[in-house]
Short mmCIF file of N, CA and C in Angstrom, two decimals:
data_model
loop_
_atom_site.label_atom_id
_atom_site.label_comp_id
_atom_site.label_asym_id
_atom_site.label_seq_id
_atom_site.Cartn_x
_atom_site.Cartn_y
_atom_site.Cartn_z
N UNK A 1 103.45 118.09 64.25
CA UNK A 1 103.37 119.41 64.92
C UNK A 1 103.00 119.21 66.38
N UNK A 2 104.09 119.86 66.95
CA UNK A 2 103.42 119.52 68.90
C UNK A 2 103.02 120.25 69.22
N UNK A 3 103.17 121.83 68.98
CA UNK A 3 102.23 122.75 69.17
C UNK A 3 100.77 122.98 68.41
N UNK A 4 99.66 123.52 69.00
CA UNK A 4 98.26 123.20 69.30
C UNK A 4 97.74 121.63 68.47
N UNK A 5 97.36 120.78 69.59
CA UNK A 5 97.51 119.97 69.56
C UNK A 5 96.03 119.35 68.81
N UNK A 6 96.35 118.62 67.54
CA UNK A 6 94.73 118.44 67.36
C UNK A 6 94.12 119.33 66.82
N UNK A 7 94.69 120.85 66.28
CA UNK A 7 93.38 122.13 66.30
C UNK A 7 93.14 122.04 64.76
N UNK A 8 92.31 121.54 64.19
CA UNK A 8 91.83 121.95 62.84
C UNK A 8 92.26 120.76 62.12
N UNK A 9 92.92 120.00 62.70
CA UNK A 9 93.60 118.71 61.92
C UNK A 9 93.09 117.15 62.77
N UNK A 10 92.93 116.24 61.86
CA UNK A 10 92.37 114.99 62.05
C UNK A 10 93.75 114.09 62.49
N UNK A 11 93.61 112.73 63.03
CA UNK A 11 94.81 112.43 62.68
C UNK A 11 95.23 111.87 62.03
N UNK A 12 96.65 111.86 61.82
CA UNK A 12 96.88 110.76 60.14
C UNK A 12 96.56 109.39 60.93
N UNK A 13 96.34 108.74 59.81
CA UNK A 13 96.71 107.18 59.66
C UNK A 13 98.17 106.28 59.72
N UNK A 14 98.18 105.52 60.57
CA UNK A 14 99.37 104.68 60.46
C UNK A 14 99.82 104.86 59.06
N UNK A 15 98.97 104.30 57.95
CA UNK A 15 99.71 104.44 56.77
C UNK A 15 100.16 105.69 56.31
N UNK A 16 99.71 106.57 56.88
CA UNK A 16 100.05 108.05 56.30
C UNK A 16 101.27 108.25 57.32
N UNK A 17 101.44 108.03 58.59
CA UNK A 17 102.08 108.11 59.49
C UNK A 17 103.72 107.53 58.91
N UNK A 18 103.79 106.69 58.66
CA UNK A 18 104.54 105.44 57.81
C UNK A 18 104.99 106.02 56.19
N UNK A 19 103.60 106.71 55.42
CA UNK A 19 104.60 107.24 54.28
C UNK A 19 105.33 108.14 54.63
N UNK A 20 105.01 108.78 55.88
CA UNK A 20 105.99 110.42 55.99
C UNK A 20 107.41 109.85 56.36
N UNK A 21 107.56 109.15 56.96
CA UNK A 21 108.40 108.71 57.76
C UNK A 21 109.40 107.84 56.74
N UNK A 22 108.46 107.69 55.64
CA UNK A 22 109.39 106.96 54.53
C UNK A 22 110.21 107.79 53.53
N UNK A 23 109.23 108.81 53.31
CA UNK A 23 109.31 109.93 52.45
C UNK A 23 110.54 110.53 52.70
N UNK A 24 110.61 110.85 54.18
CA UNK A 24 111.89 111.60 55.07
C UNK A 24 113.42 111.09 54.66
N UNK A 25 112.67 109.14 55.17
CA UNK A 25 113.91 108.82 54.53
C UNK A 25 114.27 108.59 53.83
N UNK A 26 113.77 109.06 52.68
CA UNK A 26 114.09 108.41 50.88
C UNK A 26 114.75 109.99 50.55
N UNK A 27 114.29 111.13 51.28
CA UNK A 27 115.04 112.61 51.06
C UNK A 27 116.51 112.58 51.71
N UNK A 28 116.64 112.21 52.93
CA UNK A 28 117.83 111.84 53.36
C UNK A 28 118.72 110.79 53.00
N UNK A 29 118.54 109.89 52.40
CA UNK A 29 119.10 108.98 51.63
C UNK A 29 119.68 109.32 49.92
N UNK A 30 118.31 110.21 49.34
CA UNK A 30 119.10 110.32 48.26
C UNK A 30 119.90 111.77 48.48
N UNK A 31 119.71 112.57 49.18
CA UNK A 31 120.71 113.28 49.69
C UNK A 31 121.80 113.37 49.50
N UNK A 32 122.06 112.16 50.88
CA UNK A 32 123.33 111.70 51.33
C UNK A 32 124.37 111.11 49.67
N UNK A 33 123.32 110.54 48.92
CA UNK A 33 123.92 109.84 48.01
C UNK A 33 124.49 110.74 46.77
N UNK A 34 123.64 111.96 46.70
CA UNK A 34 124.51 112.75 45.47
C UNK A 34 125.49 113.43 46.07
N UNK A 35 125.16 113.85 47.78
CA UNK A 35 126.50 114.56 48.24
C UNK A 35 127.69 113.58 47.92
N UNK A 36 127.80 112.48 48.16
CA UNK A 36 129.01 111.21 48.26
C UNK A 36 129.56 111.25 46.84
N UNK A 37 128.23 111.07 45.62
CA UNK A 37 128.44 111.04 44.23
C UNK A 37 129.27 112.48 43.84
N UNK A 38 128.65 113.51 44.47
CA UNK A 38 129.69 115.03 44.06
C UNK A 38 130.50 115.35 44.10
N UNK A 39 130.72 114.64 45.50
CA UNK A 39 132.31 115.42 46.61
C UNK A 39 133.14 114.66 46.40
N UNK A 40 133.10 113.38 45.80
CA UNK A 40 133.96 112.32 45.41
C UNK A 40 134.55 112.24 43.83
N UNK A 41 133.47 112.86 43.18
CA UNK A 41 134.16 113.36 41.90
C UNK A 41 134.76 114.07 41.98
N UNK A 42 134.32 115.51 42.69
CA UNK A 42 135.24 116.77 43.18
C UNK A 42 136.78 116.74 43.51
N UNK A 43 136.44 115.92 44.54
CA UNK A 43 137.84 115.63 45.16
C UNK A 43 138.83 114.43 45.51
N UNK A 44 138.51 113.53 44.88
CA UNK A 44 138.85 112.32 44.55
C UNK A 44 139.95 112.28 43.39
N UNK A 45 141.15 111.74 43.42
CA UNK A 45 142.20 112.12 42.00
C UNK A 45 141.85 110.58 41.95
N UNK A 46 141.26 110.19 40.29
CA UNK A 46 140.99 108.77 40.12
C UNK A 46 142.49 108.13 39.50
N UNK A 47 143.57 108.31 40.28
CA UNK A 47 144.66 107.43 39.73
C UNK A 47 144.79 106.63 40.42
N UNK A 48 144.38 106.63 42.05
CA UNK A 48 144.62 105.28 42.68
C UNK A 48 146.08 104.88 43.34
N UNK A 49 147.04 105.95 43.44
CA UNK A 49 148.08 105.96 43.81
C UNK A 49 148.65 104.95 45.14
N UNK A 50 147.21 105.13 46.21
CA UNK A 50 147.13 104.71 47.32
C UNK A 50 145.70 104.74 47.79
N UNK A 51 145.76 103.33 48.47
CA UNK A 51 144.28 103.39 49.10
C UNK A 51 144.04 104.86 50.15
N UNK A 52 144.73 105.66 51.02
CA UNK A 52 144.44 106.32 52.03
C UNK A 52 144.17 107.50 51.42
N UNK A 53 142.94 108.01 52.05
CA UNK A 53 142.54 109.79 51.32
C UNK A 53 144.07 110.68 51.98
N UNK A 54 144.31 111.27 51.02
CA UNK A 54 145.55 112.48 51.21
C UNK A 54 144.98 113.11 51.91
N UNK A 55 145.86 114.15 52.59
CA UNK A 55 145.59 115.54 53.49
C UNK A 55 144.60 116.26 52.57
N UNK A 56 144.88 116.78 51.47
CA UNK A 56 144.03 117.60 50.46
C UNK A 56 143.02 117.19 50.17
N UNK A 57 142.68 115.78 50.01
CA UNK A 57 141.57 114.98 49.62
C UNK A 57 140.58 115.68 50.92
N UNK A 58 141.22 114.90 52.06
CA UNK A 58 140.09 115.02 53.13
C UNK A 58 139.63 116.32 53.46
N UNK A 59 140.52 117.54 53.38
CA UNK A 59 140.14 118.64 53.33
C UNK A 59 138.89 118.94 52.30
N UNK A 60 139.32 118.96 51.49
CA UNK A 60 138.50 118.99 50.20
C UNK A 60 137.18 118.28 50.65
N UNK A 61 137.01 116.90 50.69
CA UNK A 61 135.78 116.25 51.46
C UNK A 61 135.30 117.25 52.44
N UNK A 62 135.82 117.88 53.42
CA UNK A 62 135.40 118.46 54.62
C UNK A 62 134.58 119.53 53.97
N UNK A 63 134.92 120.03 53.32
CA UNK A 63 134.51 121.99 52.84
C UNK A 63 133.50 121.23 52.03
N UNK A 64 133.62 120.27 51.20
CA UNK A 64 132.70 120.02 50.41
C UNK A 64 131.03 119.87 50.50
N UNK A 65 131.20 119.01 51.64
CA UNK A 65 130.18 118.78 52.81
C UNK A 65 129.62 120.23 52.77
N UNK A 66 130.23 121.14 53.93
CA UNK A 66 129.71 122.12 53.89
C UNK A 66 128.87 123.42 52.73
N UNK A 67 130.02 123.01 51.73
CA UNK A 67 128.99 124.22 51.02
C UNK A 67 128.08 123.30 50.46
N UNK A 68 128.40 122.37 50.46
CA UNK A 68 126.63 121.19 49.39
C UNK A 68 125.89 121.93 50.08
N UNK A 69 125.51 121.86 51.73
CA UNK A 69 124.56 122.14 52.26
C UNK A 69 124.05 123.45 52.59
N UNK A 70 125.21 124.44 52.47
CA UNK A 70 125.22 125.68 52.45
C UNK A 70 124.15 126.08 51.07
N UNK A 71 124.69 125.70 49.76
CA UNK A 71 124.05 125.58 48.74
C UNK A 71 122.45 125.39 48.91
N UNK A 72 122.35 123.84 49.71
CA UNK A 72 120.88 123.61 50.08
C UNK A 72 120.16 124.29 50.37
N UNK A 73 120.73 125.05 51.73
CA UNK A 73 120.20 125.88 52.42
C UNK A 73 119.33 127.33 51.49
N UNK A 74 120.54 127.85 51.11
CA UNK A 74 120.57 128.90 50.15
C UNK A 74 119.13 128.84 48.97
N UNK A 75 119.30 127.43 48.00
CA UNK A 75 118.12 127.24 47.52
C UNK A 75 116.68 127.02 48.13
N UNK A 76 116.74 126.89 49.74
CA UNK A 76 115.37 125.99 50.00
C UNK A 76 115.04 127.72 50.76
N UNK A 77 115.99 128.57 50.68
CA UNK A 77 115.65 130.13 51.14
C UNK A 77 115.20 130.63 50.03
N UNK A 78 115.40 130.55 49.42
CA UNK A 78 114.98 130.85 47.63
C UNK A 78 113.67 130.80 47.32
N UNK A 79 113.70 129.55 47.65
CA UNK A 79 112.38 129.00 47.10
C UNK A 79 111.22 129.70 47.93
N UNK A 80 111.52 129.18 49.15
CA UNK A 80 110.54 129.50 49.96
C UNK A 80 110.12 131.15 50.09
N UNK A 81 110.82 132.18 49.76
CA UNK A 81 110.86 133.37 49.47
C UNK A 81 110.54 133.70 48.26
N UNK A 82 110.55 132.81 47.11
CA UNK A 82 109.81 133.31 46.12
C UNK A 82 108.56 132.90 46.02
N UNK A 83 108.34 131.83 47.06
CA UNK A 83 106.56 131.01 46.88
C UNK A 83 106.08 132.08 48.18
N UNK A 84 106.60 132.62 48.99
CA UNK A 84 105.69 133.56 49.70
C UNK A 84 105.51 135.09 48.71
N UNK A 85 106.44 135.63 48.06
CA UNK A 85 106.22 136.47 47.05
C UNK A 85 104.93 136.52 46.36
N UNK A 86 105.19 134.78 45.58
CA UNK A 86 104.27 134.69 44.59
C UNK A 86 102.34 135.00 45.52
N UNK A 87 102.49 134.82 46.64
CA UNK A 87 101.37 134.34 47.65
C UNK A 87 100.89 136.07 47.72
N UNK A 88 101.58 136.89 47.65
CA UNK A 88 101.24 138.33 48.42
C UNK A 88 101.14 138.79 47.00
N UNK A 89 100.93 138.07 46.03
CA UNK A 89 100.82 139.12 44.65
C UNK A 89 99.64 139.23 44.73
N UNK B 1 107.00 115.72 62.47
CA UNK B 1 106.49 114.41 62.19
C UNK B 1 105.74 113.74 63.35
N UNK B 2 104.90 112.39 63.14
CA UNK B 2 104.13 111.99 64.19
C UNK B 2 104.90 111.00 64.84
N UNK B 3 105.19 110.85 66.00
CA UNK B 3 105.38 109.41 66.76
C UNK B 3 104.74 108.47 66.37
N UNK B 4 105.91 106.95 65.86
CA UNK B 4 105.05 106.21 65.30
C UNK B 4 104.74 105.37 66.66
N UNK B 5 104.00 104.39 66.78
CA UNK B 5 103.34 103.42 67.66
C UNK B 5 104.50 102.09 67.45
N UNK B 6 104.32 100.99 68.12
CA UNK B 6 104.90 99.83 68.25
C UNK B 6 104.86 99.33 66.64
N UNK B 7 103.45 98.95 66.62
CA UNK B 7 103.07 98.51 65.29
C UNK B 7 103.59 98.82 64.03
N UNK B 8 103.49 100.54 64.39
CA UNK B 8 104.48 101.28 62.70
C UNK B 8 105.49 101.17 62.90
N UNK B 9 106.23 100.86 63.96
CA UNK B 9 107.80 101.45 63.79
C UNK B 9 108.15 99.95 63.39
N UNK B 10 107.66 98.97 63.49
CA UNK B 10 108.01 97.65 62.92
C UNK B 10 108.07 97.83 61.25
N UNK B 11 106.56 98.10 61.41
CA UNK B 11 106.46 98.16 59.30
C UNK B 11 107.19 99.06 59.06
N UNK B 12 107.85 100.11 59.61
CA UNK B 12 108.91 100.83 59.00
C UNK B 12 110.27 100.18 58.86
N UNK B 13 110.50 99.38 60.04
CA UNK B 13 111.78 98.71 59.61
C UNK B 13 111.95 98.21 59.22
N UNK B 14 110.77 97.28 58.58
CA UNK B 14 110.89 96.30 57.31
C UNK B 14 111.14 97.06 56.19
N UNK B 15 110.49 98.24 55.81
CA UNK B 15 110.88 99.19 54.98
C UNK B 15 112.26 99.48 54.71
N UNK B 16 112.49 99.97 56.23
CA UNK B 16 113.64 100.53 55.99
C UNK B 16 114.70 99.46 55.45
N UNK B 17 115.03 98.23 56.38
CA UNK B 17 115.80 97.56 56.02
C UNK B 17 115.71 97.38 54.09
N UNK B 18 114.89 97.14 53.99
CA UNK B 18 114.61 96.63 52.11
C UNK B 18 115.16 98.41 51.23
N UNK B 19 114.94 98.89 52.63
CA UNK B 19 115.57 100.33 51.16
C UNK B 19 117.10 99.77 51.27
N UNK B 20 117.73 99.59 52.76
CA UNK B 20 118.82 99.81 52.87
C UNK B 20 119.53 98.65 52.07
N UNK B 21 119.24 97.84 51.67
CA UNK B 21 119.57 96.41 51.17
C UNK B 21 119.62 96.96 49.52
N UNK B 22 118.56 97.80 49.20
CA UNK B 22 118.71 98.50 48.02
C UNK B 22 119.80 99.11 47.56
N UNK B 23 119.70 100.56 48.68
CA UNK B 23 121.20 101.31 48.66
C UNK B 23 121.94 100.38 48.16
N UNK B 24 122.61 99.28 49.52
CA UNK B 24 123.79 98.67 48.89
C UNK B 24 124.17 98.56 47.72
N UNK B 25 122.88 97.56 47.08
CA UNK B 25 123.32 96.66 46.09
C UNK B 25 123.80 98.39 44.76
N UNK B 26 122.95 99.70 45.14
CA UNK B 26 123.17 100.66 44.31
C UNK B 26 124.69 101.39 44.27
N UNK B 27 125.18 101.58 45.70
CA UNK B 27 126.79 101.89 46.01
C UNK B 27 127.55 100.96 45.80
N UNK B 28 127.26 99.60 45.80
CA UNK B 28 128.48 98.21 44.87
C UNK B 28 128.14 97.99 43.60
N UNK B 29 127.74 98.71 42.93
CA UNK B 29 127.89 98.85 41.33
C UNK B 29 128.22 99.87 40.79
N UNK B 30 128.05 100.81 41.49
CA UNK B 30 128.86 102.24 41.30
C UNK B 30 129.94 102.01 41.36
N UNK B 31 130.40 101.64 42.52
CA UNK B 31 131.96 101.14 43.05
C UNK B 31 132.52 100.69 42.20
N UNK B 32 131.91 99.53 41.50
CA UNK B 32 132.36 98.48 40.32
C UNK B 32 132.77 99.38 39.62
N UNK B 33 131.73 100.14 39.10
CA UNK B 33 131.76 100.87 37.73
C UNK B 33 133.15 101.78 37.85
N UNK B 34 132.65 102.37 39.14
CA UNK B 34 133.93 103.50 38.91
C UNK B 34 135.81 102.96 39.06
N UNK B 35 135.47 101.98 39.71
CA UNK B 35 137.24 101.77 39.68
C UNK B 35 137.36 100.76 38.82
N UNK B 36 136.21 100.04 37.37
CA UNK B 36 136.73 99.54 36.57
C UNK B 36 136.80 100.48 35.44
N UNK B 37 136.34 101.82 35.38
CA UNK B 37 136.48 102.65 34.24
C UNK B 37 138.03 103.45 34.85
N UNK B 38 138.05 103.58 36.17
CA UNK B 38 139.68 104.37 36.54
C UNK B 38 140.92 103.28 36.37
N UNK B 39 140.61 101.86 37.18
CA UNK B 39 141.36 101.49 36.54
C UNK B 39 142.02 100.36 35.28
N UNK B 40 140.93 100.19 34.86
CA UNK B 40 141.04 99.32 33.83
C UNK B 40 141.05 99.80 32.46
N UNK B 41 141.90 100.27 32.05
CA UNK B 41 142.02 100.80 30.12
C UNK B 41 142.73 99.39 29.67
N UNK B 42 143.36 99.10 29.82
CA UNK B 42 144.21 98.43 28.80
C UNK B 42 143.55 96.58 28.10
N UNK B 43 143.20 96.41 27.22
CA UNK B 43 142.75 95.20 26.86
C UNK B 43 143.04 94.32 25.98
N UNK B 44 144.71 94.26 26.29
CA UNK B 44 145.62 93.28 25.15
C UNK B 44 145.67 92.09 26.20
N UNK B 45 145.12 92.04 27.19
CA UNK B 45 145.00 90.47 27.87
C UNK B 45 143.64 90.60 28.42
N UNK B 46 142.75 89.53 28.71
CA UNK B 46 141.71 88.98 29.59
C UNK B 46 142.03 89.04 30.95
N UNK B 47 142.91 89.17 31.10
CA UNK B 47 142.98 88.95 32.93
C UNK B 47 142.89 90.41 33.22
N UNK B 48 143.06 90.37 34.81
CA UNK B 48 143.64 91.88 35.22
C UNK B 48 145.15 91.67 35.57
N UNK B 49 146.08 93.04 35.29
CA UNK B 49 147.27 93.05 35.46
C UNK B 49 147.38 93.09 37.18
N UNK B 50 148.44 93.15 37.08
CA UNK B 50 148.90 92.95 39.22
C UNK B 50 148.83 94.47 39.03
N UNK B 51 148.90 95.07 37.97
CA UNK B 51 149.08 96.92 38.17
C UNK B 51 147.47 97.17 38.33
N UNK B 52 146.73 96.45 37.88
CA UNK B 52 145.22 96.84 37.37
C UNK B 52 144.44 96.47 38.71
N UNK B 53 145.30 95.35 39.68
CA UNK B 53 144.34 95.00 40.67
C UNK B 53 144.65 95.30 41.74
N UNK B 54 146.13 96.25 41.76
CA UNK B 54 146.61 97.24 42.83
C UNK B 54 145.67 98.05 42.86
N UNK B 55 145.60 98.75 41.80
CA UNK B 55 144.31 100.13 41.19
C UNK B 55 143.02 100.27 41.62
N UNK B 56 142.32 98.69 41.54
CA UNK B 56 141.22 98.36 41.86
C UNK B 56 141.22 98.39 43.83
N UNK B 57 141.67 97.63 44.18
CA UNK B 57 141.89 97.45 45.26
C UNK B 57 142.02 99.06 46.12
N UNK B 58 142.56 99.55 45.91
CA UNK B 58 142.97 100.74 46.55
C UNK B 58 142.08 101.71 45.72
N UNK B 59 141.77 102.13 44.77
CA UNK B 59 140.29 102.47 44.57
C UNK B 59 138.80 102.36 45.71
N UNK B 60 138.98 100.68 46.01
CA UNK B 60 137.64 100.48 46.74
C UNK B 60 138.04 101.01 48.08
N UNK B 61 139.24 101.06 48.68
CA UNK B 61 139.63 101.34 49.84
C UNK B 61 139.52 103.04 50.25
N UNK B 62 140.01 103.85 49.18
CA UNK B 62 139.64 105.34 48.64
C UNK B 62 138.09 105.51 49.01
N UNK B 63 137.73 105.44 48.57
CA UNK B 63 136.23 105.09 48.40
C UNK B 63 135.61 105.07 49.62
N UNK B 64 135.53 103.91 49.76
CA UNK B 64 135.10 103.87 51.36
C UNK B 64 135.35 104.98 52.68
N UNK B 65 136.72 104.89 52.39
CA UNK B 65 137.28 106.01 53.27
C UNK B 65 136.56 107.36 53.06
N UNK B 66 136.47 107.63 51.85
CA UNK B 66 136.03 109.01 51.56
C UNK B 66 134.68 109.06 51.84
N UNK B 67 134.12 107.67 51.48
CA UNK B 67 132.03 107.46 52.35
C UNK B 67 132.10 108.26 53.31
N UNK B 68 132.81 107.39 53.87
CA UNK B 68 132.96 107.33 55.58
C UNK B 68 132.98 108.86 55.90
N UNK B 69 133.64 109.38 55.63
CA UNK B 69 134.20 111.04 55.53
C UNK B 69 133.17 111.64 55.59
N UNK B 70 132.67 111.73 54.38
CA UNK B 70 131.51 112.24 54.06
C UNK B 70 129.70 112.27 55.09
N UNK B 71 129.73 111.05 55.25
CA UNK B 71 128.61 110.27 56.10
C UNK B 71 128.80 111.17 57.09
N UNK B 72 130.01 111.26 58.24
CA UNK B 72 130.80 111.76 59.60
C UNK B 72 130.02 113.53 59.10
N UNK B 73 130.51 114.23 58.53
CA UNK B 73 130.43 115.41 58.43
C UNK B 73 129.48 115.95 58.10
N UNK B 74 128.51 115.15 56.75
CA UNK B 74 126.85 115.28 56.79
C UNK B 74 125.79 114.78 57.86
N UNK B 75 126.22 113.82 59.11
CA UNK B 75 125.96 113.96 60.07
C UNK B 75 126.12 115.00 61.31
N UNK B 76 127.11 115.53 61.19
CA UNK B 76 127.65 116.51 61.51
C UNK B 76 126.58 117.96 61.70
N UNK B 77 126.17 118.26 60.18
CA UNK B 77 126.21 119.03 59.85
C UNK B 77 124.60 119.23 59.97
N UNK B 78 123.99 117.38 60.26
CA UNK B 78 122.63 117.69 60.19
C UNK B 78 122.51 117.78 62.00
N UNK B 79 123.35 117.44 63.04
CA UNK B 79 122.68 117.76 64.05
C UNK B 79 122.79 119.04 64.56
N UNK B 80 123.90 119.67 64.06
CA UNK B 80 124.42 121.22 64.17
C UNK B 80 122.85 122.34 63.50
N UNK B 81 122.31 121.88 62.44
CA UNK B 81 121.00 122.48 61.80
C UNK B 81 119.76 121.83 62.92
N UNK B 82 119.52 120.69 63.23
CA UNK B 82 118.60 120.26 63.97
C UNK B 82 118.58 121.30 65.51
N UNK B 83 120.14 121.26 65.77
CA UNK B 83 119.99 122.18 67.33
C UNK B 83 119.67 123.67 67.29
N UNK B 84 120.19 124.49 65.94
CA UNK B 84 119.84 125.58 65.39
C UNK B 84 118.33 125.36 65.12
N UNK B 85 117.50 124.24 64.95
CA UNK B 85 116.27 124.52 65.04
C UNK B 85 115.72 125.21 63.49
N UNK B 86 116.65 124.87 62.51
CA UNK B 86 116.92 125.68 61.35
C UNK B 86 115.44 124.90 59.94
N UNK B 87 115.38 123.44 60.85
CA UNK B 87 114.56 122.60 59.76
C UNK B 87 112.88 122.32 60.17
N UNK B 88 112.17 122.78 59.32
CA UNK B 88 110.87 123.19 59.45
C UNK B 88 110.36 121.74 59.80
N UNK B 89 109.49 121.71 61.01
CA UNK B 89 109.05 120.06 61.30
C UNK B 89 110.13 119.67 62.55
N UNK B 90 111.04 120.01 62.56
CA UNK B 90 112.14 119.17 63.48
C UNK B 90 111.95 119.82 64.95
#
């Protein structure tokens, strides 16, 4: 947090500094890895006709991308709107 | 997140590297798996057929390509949210 700097908070520790930073990337990694695992089942025809992704393929890849994260989005609005709900009961 | 120092950003890349060495070895057995279950059915010989290692071959090439694809556009998509300012922390 760069805004108020220090106010009410200690600072982390290298090692704490270091798990966040690991944490981040173990979320972005496995991420990346079920999007690849999804959009490739999705849109992938497993006959193997030719090594080069088709026009449709890559399309398909393209949109795919998008709504995964659209999806993401959508759930992490969800969530976060039902844990402030739950907070004002 | 915090700015790491000289010191952490080292022990992170030892980290990091050993995840990334992980990944691999986790996306080349997938790989395996998946273009020996697409293309390998047939098992009246031990070898692979020249049809079976066309299959394979261009499978791994599919593949990659489609990573690649993928990687490009979820990069994409995360600096387009980062400039929107959309991700809590960033």
């Amino acid at each position: 947090m760069s805004f108020l700097p220090g106010f009410g908070r200690r600072q982390p520790s290298s090692a704490e500094k270091i798990a966040n930073a690991e944490a981040e990337m173990d979320m972005i990694g496995e991420m990346m890895a079920r999007l690849n695992q999804s959009c490739l089942k999705k849109c992938i025809q497993p006959d193997y006709h030719e090594g080069d992704l088709t026009k449709g393929e890559s399309v398909c890849l393209d949109r795919c991308v998008g709504k995964f994260f659209e999806v993401q989005m959508k759930i992490s609005e969800k969530m976060q709107g039902d844990a402030a709900m739950k907070q004002g009961m | 997140m915090e700015a790491l120092n000289a010191n952490e950003q080292r022990e992170f890349q030892n980290i990091y590297e050993r995840k990334q060495l992980k990944d691999f070895m986790t996306v080349y057995s997938r790989l395996i798996q998946n273009c020996f279950e697409s293309c390998v059915n047939d098992f009246t010989s031990k070898t692979l057929a020249s049809r079976e290692q066309g299959c394979v071959m261009r499978c791994v090439d599919k593949h990659q390509k489609a990573a690649e694809r993928v990687q490009l556009r979820f990069t994409e998509q995360n600096v387009a949210l980062m400039q929107s300012g959309q991700i809590p922390g960033q």
